[in-house]
Coordinates of C-alpha atoms and ligand atoms in Angstrom, one line a residue:
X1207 CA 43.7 50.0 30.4
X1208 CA 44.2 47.6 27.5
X1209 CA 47.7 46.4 27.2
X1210 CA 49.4 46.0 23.5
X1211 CA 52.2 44.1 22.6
X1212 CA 54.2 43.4 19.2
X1213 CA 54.6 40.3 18.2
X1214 CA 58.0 39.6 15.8
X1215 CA 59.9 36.7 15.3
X1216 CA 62.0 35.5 12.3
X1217 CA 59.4 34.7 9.8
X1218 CA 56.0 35.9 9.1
X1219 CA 55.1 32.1 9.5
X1220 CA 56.7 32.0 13.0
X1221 CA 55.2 35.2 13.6
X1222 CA 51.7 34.0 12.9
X1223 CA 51.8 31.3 14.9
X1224 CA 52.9 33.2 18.1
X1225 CA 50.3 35.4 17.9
X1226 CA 47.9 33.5 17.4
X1227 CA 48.9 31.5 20.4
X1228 CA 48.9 34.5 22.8
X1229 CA 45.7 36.0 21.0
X1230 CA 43.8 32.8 22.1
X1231 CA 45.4 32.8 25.5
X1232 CA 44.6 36.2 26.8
X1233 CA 41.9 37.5 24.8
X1234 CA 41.8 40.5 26.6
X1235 CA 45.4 42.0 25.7
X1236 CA 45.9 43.2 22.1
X1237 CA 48.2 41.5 20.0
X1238 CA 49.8 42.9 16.9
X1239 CA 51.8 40.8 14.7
X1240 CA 55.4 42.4 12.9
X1241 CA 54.9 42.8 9.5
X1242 CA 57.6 45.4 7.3
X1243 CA 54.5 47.7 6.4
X1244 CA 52.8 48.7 9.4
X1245 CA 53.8 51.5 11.0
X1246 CA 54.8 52.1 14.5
X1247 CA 51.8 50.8 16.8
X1248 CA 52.5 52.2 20.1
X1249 CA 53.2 48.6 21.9
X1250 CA 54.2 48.5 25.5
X1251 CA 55.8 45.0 24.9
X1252 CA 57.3 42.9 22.8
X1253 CA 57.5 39.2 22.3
X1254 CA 60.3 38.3 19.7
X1255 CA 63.0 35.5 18.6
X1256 CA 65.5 37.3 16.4
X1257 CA 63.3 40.5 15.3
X1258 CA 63.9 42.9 12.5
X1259 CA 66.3 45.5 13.9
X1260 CA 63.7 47.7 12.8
X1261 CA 61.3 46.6 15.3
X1262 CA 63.2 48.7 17.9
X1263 CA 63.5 52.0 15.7
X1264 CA 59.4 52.1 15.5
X1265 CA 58.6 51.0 18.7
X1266 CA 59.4 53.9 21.6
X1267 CA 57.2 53.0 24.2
X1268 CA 58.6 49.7 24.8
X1269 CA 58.5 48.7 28.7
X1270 CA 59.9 45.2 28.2
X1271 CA 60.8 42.7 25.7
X1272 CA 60.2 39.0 26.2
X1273 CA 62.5 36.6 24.2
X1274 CA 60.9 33.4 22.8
X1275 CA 63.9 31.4 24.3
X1276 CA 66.5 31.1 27.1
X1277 CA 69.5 32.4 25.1
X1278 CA 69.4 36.1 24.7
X1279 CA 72.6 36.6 22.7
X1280 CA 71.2 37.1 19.2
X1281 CA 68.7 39.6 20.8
X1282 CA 71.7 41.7 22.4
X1283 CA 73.4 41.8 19.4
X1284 CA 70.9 43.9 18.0
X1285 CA 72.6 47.3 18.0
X1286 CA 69.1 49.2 17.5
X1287 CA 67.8 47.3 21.1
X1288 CA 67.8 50.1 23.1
X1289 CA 70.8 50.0 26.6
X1290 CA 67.4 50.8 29.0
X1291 CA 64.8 48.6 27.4
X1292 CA 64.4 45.6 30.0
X1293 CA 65.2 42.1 28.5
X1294 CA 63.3 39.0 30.0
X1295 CA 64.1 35.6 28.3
X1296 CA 62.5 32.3 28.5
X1297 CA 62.9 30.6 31.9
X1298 CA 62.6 26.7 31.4
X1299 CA 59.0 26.3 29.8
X1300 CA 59.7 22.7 29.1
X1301 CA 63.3 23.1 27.7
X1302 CA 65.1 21.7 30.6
X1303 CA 63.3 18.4 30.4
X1304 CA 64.2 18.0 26.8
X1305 CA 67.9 19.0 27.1
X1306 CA 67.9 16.5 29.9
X1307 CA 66.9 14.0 27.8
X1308 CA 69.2 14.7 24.9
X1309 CA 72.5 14.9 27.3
X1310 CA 71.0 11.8 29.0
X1311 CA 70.6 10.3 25.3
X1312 CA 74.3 11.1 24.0
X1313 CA 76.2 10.7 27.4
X1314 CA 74.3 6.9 27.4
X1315 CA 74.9 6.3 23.4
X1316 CA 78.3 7.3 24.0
X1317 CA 79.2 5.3 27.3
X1318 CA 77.4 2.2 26.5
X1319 CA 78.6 2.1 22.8
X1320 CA 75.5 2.2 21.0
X1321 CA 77.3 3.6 18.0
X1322 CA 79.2 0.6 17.9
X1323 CA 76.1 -1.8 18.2
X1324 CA 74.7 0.1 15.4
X1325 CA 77.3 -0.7 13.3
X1326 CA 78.0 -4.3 14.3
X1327 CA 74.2 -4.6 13.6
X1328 CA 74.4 -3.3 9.8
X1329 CA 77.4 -5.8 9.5
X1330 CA 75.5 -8.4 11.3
X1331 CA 77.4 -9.4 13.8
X1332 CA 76.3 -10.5 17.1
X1333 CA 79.3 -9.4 19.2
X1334 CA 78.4 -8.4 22.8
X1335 CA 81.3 -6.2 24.2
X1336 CA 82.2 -5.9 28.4
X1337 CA 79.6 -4.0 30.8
X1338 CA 80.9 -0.3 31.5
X1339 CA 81.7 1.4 34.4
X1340 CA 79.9 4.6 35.1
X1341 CA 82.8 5.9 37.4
X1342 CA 85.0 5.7 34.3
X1343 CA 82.5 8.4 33.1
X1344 CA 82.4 11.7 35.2
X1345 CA 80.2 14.0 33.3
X1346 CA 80.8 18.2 34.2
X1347 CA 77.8 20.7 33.3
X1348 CA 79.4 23.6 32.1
X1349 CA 76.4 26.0 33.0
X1350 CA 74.3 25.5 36.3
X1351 CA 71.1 27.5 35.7
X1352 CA 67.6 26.8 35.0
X1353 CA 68.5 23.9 32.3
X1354 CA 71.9 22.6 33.9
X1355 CA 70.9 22.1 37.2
X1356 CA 67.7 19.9 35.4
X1357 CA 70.7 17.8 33.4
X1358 CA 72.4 17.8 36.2
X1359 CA 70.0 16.2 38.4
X1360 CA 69.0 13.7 35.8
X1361 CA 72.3 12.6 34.8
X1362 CA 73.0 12.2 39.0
X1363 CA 70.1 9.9 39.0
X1364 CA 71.3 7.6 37.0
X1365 CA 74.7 6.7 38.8
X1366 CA 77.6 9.1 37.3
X1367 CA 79.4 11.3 39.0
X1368 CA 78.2 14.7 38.3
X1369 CA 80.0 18.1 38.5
X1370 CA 78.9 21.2 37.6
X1371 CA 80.8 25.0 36.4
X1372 CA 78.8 28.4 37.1
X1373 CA 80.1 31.8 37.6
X1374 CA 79.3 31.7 41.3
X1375 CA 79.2 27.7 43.0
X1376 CA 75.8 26.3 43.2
X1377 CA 75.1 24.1 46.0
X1378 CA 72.9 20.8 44.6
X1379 CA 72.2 17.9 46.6
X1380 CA 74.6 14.8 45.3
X1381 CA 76.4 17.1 42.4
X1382 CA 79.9 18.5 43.0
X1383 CA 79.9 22.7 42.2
X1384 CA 82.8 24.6 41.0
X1385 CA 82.8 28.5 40.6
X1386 CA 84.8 30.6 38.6
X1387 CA 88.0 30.9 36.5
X1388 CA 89.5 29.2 39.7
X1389 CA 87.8 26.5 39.6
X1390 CA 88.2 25.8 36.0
X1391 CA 91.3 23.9 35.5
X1392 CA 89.7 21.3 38.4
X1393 CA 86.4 21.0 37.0
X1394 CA 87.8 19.8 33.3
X1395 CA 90.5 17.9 35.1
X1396 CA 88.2 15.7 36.5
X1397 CA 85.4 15.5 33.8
X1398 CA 85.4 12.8 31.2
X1399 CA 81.8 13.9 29.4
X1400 CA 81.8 17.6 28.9
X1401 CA 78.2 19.1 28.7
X1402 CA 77.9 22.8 27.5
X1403 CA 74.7 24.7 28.7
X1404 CA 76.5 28.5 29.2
X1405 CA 74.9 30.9 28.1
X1406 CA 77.0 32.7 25.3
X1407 CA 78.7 36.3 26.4
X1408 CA 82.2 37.9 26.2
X1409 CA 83.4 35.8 29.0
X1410 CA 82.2 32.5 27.3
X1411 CA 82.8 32.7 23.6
X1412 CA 85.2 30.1 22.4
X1413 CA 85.5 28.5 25.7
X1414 CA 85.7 25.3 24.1
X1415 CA 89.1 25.5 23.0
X1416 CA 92.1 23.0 22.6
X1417 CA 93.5 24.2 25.9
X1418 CA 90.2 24.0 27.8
X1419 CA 89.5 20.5 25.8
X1420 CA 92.8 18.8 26.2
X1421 CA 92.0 19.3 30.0
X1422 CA 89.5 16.5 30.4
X1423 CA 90.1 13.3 31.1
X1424 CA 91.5 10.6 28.0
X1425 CA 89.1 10.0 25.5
X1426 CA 87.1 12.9 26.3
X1427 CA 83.2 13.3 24.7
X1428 CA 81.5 16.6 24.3
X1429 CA 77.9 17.1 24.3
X1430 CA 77.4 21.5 23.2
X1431 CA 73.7 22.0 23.5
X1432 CA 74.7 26.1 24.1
X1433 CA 75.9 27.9 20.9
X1434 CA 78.2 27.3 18.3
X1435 CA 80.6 30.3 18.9
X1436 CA 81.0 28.6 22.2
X1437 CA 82.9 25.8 20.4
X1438 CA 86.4 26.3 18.3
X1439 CA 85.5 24.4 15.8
X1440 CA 89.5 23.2 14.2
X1441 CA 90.3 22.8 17.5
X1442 CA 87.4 20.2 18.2
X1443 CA 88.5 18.2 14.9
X1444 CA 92.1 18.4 15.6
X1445 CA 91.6 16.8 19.2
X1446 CA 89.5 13.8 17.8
X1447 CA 91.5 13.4 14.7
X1448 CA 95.0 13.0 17.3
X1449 CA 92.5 10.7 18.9
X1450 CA 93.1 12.9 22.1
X1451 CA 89.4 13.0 22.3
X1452 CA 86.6 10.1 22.0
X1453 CA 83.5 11.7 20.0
X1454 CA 81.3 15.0 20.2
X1455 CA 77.2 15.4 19.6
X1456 CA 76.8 18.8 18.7
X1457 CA 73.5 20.3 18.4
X1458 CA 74.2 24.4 18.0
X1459 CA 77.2 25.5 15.4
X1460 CA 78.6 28.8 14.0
X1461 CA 76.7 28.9 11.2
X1462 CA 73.2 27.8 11.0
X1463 CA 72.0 25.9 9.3
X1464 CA 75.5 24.2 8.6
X1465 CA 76.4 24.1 5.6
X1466 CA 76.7 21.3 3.9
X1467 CA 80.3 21.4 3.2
X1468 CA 81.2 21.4 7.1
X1469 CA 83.7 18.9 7.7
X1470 CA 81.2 17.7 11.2
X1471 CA 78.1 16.5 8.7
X1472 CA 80.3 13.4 7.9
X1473 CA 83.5 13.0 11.1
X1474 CA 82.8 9.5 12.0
X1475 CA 83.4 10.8 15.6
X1476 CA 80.9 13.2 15.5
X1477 CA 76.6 12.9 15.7
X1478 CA 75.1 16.1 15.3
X1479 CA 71.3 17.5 15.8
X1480 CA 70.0 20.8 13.9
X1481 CA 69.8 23.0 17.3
X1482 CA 66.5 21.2 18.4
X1483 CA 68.0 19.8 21.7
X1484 CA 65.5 21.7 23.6
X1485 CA 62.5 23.3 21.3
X1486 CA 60.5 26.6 22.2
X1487 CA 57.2 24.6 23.9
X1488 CA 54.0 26.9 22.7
X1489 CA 51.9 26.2 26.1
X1490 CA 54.6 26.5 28.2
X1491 CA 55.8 29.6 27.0
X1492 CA 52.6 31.6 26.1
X1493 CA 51.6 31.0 30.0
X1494 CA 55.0 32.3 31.4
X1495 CA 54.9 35.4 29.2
X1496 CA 51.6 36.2 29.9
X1497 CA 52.0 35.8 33.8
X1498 CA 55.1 37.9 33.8
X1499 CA 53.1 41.1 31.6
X1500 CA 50.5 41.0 34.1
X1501 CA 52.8 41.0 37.1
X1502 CA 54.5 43.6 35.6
X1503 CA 50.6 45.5 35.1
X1504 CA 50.4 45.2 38.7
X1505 CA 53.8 46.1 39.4
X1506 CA 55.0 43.0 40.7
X1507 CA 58.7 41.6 40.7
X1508 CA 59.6 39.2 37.6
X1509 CA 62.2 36.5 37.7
X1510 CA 64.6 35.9 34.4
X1511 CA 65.5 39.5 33.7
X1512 CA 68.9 39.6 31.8
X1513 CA 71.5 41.3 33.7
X1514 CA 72.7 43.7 30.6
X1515 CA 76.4 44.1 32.3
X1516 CA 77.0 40.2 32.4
X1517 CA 75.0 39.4 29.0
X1518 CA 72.5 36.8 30.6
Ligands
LIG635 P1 70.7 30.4 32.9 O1 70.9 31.9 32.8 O2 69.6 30.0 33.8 O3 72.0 29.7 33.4 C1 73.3 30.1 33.0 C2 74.3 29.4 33.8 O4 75.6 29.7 33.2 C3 74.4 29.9 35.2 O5 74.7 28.8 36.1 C4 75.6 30.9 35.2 O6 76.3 31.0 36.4 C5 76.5 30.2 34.2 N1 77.4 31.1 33.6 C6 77.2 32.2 32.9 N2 78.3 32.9 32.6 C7 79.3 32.1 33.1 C8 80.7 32.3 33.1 N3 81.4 33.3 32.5 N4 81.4 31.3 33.8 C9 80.8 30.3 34.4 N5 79.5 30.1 34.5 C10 78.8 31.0 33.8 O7 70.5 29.9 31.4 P2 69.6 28.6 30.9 O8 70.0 27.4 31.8 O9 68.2 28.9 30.9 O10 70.1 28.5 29.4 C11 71.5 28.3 29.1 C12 71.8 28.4 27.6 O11 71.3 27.2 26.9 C13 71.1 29.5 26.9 O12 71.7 30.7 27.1 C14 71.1 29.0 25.4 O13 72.3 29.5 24.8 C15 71.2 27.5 25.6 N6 70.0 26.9 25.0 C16 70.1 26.1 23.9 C17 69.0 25.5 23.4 C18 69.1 24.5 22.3 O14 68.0 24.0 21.8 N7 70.2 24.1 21.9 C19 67.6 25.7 24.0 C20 67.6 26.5 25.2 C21 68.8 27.1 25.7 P3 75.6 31.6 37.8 O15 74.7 30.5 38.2 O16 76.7 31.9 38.7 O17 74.8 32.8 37.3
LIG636 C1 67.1 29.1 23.2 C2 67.3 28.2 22.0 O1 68.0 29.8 23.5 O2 66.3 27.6 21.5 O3 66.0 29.0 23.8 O4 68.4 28.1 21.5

């Protein structure tokens, strides 16, 4: 039996593009692409990044719906998505090697003072300044899944010490783990870079708060490649401004895009991405969606199926 699956994204652009790219990878399944005026098409799955709500009032015989990314809290907050309607999000598919690279990129700007050299340079002024020590820059991974335990292992290979938060403690080969609310309070206490990768839920929203922040070490950095809400945004600015804290790179915020009046587009203390630390990878992703709905045709176990009680 044929299997059909709706295809609905943000934009009829995006939405184009995705199904083309599954259409071409497995010729055999049909593909339907969201649009307002079709009507209900009878699809088993679904394959969506931040769908109409109305997608889930049409669509009834939904077995699963696959999100086009690792973060599933826009999804959730759909109050059409039905409480039994299995979620699967993205599992890696190339993001974890990006993000790696962008924490790798801001911890080593940051700890080797190329935002400084970049500013000597437009001044012109050849003024080396004293080797650093990595030691004075313990970086903690809030976040130890799929894409922190890949920053993780990448920022461990180059020399600093290397911690990471998760609900329950991981055990990586040269990285120290802390679980918990417990182990909170230690894990900032000893952590000079602070790298957000949590997913975002009730237990994490606005976890980056002036008690939480005033916890790392002096002239603390931040690096929040997870979502905005994570971060308390007057807190953040009141931390640097007191000079409690060194500098942030920010790549996710509250509102996106950010408006241009934000306060962050201009804090000299602050370099900022538009959410592209790690970007949806088309091969990568069409293959492990496609693997997963045949797996589930032959009724075989999938991996990356959000827990609906914990909200990841
Ligand atoms: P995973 O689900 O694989 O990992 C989540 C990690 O967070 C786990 O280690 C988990 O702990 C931990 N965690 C969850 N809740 C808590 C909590 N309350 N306290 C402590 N630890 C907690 O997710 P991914 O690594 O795939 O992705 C993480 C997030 O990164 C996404 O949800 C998304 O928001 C963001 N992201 C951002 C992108 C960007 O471009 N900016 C791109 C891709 C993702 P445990 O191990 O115990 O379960
Ligand atoms: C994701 C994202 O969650 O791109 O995958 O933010």
């Amino acid at each position: 039996m044929t299997v059909k699956v709706i295809v609905a994204t943000s934009s009829p652009e995006k939405t184009r593009k995705w199904h083309a790219a599954f259409e071409q990878a497995w010729p055999q399944g049909t593909f339907v692409a969201w649009s307002e005026q079709a009507g209900t098409v009878g699809a088993q799955y679904a394959i969506v990044w931040q769908p109409p709500a109305e997608l889930f009032r049409r669509e009834h015989g939904l077995q699963a719906v696959f999100n086009l990314g690792a973060g599933v809290d826009g999804l959730m907050s759909l109050p059409s998505l039905p409480r039994s309607l299995p979620i699967v999000r993205l599992e890696g598919a190339g993001m974890a090697e990006q993000m790696a690279e962008y924490v790798v990129y801001g911890l080593v700007r940051a700890a080797r003072e190329f935002g400084e050299y970049e500013s000597r340079q437009r001044r012109a002024l050849w003024q080396p300044l004293p080797a650093i020590r990595r030691e004075d820059w313990p970086v903690g991974i809030m976040g130890m899944g799929t894409i922190g335990a890949e920053v993780a292992r990448a920022v461990s290979s180059l020399g600093y010490a290397v911690a990471g938060w998760s609900r329950t403690p991981r055990a990586l080969p040269g990285i120290q783990t802390y679980g918990g609310q417990d182990g909170l309070a230690g894990f900032l206490a000893r952590t000079r870079v602070l790298v957000n990768v949590l997913p975002l839920t009730a237990s994490t929203e606005n976890i980056l708060d002036r008690a939480n922040l005033s916890r790392l070490l002096p002239n603390g950095y931040l690096i929040n490649v997870a979502r905005g809400q994570h971060l308390v945004e007057d807190d953040l600015l009141a931390l640097l401004d007191q000079g409690r804290m060194q500098g942030a790179m920010l790549d996710v915020f509250r509102t996106e895009p950010l408006p241009a009046d934000h306060p962050f587009w201009r804090h000299p203390k602050i370099i900022m991405t538009p959410h592209v630390a790690a970007i949806t990878l088309e091969d990568g992703t069409v293959a492990q969606i496609v693997d997963k709905i045949r797996a589930l045709r032959q009724n075989r176990p999938i991996s990356g199926v959000v827990n609906r009680d914990s909200g990841y």
